[in-house]
mmCIF file of C-alpha atoms in Angstrom:
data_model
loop_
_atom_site.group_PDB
_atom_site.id
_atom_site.type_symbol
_atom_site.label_atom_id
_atom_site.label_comp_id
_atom_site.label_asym_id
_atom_site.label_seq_id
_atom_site.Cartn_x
_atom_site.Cartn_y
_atom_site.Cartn_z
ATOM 1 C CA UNK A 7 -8.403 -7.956 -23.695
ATOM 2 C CA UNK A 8 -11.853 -8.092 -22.945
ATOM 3 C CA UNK A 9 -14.725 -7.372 -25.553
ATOM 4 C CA UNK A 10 -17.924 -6.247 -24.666
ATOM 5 C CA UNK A 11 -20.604 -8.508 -24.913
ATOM 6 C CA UNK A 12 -24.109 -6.266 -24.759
ATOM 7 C CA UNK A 13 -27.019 -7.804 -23.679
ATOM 8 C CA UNK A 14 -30.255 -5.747 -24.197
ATOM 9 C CA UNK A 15 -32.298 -7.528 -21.331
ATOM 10 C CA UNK A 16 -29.806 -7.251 -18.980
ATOM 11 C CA UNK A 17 -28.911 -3.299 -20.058
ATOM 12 C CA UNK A 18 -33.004 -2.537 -19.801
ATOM 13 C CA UNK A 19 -32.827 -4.200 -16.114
ATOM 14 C CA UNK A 20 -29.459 -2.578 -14.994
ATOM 15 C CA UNK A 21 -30.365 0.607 -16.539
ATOM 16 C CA UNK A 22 -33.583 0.642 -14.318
ATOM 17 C CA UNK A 23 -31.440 -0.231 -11.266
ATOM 18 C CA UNK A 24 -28.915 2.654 -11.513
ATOM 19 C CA UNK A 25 -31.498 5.334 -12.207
ATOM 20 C CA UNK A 26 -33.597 4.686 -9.636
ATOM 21 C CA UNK A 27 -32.069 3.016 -7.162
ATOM 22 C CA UNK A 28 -28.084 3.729 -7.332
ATOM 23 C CA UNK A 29 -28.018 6.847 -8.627
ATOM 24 C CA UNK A 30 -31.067 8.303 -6.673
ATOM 25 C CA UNK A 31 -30.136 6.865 -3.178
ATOM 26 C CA UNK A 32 -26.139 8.207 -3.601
ATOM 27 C CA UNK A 33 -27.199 12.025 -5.342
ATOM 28 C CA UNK A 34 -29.324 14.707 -4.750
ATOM 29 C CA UNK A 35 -29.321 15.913 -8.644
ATOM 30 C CA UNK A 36 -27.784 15.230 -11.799
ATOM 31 C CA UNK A 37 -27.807 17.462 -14.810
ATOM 32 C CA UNK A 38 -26.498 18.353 -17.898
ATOM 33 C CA UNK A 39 -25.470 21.086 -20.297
ATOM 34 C CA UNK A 40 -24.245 21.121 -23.963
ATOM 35 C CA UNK A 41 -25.418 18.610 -26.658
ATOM 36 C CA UNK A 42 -24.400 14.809 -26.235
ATOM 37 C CA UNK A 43 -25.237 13.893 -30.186
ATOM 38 C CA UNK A 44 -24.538 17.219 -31.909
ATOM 39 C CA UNK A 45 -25.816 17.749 -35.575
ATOM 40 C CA UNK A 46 -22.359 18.185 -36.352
ATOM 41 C CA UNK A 47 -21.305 14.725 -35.796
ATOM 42 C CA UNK A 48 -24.084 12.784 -37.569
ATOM 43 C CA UNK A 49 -23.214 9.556 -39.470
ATOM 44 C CA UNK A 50 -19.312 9.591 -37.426
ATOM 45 C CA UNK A 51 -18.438 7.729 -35.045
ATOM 46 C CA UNK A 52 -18.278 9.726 -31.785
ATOM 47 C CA UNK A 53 -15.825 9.771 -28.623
ATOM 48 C CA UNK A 54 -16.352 10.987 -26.038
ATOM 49 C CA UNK A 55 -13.521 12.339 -23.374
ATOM 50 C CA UNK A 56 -14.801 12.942 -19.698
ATOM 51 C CA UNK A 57 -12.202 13.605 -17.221
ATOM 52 C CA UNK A 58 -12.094 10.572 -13.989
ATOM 53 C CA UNK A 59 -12.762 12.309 -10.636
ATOM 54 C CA UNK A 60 -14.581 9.409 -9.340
ATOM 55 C CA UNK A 61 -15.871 5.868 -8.978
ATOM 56 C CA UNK A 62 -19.294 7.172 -10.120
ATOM 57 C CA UNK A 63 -17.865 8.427 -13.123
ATOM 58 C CA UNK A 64 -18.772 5.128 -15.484
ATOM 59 C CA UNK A 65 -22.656 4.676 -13.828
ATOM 60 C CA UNK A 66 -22.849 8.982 -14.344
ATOM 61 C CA UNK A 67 -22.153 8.748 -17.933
ATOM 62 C CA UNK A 68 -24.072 5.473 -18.669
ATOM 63 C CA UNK A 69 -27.171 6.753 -17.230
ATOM 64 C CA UNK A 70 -26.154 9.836 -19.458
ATOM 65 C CA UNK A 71 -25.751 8.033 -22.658
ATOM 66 C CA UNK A 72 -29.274 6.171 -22.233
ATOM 67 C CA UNK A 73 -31.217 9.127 -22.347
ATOM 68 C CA UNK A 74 -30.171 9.397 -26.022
ATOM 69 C CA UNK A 75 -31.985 7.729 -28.851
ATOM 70 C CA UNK A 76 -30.201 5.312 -31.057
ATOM 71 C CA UNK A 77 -26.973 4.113 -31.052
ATOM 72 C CA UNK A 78 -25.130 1.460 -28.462
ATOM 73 C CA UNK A 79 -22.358 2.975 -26.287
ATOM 74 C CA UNK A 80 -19.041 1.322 -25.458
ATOM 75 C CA UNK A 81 -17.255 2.090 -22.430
ATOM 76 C CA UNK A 82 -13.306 1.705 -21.775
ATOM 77 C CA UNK A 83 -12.737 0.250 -18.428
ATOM 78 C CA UNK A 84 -9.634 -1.042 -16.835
ATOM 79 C CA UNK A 85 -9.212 -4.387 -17.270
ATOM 80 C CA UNK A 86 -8.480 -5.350 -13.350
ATOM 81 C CA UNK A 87 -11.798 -3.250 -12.598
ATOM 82 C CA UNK A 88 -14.131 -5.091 -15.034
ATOM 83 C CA UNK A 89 -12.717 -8.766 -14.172
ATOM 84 C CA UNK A 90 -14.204 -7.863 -10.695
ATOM 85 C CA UNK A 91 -17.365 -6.781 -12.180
ATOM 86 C CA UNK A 92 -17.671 -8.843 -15.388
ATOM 87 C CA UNK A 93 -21.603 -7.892 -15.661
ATOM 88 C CA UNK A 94 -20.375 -4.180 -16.643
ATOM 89 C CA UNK A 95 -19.509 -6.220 -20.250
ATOM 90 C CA UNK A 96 -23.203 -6.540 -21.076
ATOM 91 C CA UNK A 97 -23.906 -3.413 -20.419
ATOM 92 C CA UNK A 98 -21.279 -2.666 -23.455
ATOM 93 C CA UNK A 99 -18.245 -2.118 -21.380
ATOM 94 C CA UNK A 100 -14.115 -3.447 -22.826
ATOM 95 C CA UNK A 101 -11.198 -3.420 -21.117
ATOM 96 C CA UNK A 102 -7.889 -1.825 -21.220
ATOM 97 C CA UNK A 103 -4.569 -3.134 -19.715
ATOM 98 C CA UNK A 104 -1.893 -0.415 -19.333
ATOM 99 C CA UNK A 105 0.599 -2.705 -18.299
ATOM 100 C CA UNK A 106 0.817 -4.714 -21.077
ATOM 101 C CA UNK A 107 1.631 -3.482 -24.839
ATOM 102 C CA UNK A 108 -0.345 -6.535 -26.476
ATOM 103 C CA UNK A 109 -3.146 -5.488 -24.951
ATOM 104 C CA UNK A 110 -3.018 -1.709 -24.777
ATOM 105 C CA UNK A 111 -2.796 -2.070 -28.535
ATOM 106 C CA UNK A 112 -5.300 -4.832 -28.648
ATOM 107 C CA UNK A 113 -7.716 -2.425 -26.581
ATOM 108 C CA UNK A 114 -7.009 0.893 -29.136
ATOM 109 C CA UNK A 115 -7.420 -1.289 -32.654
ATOM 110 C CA UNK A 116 -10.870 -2.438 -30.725
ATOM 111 C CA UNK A 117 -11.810 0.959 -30.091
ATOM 112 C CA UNK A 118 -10.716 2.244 -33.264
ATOM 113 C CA UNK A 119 -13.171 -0.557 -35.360
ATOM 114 C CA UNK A 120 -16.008 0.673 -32.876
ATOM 115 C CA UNK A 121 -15.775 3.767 -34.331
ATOM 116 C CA UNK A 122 -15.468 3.143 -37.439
ATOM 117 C CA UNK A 123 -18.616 1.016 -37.204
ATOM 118 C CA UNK A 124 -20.549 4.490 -36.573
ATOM 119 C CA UNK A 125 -20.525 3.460 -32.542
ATOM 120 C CA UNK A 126 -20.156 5.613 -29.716
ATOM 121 C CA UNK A 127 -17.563 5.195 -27.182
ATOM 122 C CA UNK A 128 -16.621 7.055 -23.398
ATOM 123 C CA UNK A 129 -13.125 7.372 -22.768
ATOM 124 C CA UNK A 130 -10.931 8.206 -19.656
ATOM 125 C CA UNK A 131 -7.910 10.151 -21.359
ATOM 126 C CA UNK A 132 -5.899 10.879 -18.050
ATOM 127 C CA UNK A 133 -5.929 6.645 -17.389
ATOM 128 C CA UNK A 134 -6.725 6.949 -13.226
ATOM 129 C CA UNK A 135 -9.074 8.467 -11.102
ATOM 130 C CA UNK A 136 -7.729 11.893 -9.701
ATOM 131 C CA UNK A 137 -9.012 14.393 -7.647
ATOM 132 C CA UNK A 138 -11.526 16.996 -9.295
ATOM 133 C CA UNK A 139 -9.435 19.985 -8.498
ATOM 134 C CA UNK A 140 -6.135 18.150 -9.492
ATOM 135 C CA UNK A 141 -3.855 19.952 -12.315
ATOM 136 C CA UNK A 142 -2.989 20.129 -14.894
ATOM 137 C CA UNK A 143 -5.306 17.653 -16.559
ATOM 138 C CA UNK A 144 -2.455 15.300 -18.466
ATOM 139 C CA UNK A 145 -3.685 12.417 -21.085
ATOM 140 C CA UNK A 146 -2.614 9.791 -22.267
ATOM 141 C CA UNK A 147 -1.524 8.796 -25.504
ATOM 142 C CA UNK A 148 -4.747 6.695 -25.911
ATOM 143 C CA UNK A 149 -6.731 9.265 -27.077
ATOM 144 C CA UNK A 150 -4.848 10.548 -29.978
ATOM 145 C CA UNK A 151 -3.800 6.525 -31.205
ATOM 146 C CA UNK A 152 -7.338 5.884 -31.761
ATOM 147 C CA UNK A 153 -8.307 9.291 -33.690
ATOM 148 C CA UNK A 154 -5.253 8.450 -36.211
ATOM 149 C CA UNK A 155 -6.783 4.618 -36.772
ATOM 150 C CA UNK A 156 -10.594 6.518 -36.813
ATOM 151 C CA UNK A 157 -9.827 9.812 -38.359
ATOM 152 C CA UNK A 158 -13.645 10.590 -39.551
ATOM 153 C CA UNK A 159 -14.428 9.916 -35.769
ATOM 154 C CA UNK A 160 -16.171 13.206 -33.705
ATOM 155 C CA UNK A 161 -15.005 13.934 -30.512
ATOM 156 C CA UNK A 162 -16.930 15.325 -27.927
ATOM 157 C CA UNK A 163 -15.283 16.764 -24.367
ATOM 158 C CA UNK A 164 -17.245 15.963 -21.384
ATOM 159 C CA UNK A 165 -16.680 17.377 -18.222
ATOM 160 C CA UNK A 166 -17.803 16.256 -14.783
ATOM 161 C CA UNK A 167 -18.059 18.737 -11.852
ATOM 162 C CA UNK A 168 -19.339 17.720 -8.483
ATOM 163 C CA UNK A 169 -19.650 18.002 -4.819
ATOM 164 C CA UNK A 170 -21.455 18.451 -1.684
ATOM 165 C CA UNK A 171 -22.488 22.280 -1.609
ATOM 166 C CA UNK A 172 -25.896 22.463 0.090
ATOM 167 C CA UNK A 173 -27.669 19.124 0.491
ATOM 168 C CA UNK A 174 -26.555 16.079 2.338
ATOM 169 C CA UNK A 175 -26.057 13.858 -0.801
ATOM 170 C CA UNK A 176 -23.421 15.642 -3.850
ATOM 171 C CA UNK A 177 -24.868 17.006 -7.102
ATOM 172 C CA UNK A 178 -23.299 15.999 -10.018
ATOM 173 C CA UNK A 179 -23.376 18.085 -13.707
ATOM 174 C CA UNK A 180 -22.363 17.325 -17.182
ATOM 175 C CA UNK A 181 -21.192 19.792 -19.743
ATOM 176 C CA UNK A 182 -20.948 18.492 -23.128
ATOM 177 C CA UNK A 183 -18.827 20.823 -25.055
ATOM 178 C CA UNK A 184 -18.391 21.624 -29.089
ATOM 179 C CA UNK A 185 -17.721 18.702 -31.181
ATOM 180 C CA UNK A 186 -14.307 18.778 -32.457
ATOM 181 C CA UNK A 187 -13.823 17.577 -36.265
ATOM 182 C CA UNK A 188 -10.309 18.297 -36.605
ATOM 183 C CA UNK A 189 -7.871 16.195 -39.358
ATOM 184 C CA UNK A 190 -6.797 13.567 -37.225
ATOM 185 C CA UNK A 191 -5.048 11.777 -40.349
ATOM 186 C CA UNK A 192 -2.984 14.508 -40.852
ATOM 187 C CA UNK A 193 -2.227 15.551 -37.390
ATOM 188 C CA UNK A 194 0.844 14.073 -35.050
ATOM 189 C CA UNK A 195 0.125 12.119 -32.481
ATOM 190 C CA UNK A 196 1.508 14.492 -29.979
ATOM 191 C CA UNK A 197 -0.130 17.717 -31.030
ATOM 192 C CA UNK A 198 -3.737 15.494 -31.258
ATOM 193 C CA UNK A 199 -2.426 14.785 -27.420
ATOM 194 C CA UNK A 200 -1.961 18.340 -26.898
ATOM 195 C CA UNK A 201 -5.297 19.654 -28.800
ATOM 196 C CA UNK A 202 -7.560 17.433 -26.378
ATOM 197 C CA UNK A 203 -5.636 18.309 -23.128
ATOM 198 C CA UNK A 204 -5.969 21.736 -23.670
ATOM 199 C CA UNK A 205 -10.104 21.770 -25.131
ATOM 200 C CA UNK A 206 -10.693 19.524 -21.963
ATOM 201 C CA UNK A 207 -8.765 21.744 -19.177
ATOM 202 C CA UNK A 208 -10.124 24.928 -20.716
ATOM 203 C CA UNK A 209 -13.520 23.418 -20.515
ATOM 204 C CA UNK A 210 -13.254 21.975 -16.911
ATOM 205 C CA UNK A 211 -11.978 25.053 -15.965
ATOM 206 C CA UNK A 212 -15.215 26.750 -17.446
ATOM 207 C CA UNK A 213 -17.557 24.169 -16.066
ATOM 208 C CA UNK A 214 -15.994 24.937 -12.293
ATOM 209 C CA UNK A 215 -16.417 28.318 -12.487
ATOM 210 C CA UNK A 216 -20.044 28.564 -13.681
ATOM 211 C CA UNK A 217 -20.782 26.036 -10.613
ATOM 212 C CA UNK A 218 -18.629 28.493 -8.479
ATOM 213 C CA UNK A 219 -20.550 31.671 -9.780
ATOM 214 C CA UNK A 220 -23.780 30.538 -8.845
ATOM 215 C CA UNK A 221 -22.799 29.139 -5.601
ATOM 216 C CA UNK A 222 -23.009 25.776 -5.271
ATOM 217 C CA UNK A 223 -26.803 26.119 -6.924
ATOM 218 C CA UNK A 224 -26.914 24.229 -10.185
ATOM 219 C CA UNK A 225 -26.910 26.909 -13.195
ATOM 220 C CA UNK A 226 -30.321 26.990 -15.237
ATOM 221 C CA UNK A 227 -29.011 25.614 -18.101
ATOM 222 C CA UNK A 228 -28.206 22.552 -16.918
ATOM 223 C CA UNK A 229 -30.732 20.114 -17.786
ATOM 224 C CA UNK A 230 -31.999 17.393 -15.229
ATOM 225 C CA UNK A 231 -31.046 14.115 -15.405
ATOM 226 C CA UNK A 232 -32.299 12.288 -12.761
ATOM 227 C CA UNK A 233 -35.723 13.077 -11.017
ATOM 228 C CA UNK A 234 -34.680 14.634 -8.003
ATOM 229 C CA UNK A 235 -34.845 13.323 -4.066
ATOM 230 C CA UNK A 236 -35.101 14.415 -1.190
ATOM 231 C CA UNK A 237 -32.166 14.604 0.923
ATOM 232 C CA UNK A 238 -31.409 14.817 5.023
ATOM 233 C CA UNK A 239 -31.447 18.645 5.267
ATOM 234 C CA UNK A 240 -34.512 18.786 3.294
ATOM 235 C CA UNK A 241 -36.603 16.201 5.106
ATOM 236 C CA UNK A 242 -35.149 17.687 8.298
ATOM 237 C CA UNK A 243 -36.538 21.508 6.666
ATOM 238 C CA UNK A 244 -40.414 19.858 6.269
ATOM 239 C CA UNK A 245 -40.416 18.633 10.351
ATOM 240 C CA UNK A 246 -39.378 22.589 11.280
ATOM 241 C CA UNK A 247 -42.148 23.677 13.950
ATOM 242 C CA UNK A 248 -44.340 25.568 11.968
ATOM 243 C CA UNK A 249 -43.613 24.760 8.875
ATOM 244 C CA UNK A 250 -46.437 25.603 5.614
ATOM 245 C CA UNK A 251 -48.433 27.857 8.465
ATOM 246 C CA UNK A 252 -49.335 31.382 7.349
#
């Protein structure tokens, strides 16, 4: 597998890049609900589960995770993905391999030490990018292998809704949900497997339908992330004949 190798220069630079160039030029808002470092989860090691709708996903969540103070973040990345973009190692990204067992277990024990070392980690659970409206959510076994090897570790569900709904670029939320501190030693594998697909879907499905009650408009509670730009439609609003005359 493929460790991550952190580089603080090169994480100040990138982190610059993607917030105001990347992430700015491709969205027209980014925001987020719910508590990333809950009080609950101080001194554990936390994980975080977000469900994979997208190619933005990773970028999303890093620029999410370096609005927090303290604390590195590790992201899980498949392994084909980050040999084709090896810098994504210094910004603290590892690799997983599916198709190998070595690996796979390799990838899990890593995890698991991370989290034990009081780190912070992002996970995939369902192990592919699918569609945002696909269901059932279904994980993988991942998730519930590393909670038995890390049992003091805090795990919070992160869900990602977006879409284009009325501005040219997509808007993008975050809902961080409750912490879950459950006894992983003493659980089965399968019914941890079952316990996080189930707090996940139920929250997805709760995240979707507070975007779908307000419209498309981004609820008030979700806070911004990313200082916003303007997109087409909006320039296009400011050259309207008579626009700003009383």
């Amino acid at each position: 597998m493929l460790e991550a190798v952190k580089s603080g220069s090169f994480d100040r630079m990138f982190y610059r890049y993607n917030s105001m160039y990347l992430l700015r030029r491709h969205f027209h808002s980014i925001g987020i609900s719910g508590e990333l470092q809950p009080s609950a989860a101080a001194g554990r090691g936390i994980l975080y589960l977000m469900n994979h709708s997208s190619w933005w996903d990773g970028l999303l969540a890093y620029h999410a995770a370096g609005k927090l103070p303290g604390g590195r973040h590790y992201f899980m990345m498949e392994e084909e993905q980050l040999r084709k973009y090896a810098f994504f190692r210094k910004l603290g990204a590892y690799s997983i391999n599916s198709g190998s067992t070595g690996d796979l277990r390799a990838s899990l024990r890593y995890t698991a030490g991370l989290l034990q070392a009081g780190e912070s980690v992002w996970m995939y659970p369902e192990g592919e990018i699918l569609p945002l409206e696909h269901r059932p959510l279904s994980l993988k076994a991942g998730a519930a292998l590393v909670l038995r090897l890390s049992p003091q570790t805090a795990v919070v569900p992160v869900t990602l809704y977006h879409g284009l709904f009325r501005h040219t670029k997509p808007e993008a939320t975050l809902l961080a949900g409750v912490p879950q501190l459950l006894p992983w030693a003493e659980m089965d594998r399968s019914v941890i497997a079952r316990t996080l697909e189930t707090v996940l879907s139920e929250q997805l499905e709760a995240h979707r339908s507070r975007i779908i009650h307000h419209k498309g408009y981004m609820p008030d509670e979700f806070r911004p992330l990313l200082r916003r730009g303007r997109s087409t439609n909006e320039w296009l609003d400011l050259l309207r004949p008579g626009r700003g005359r009383r």
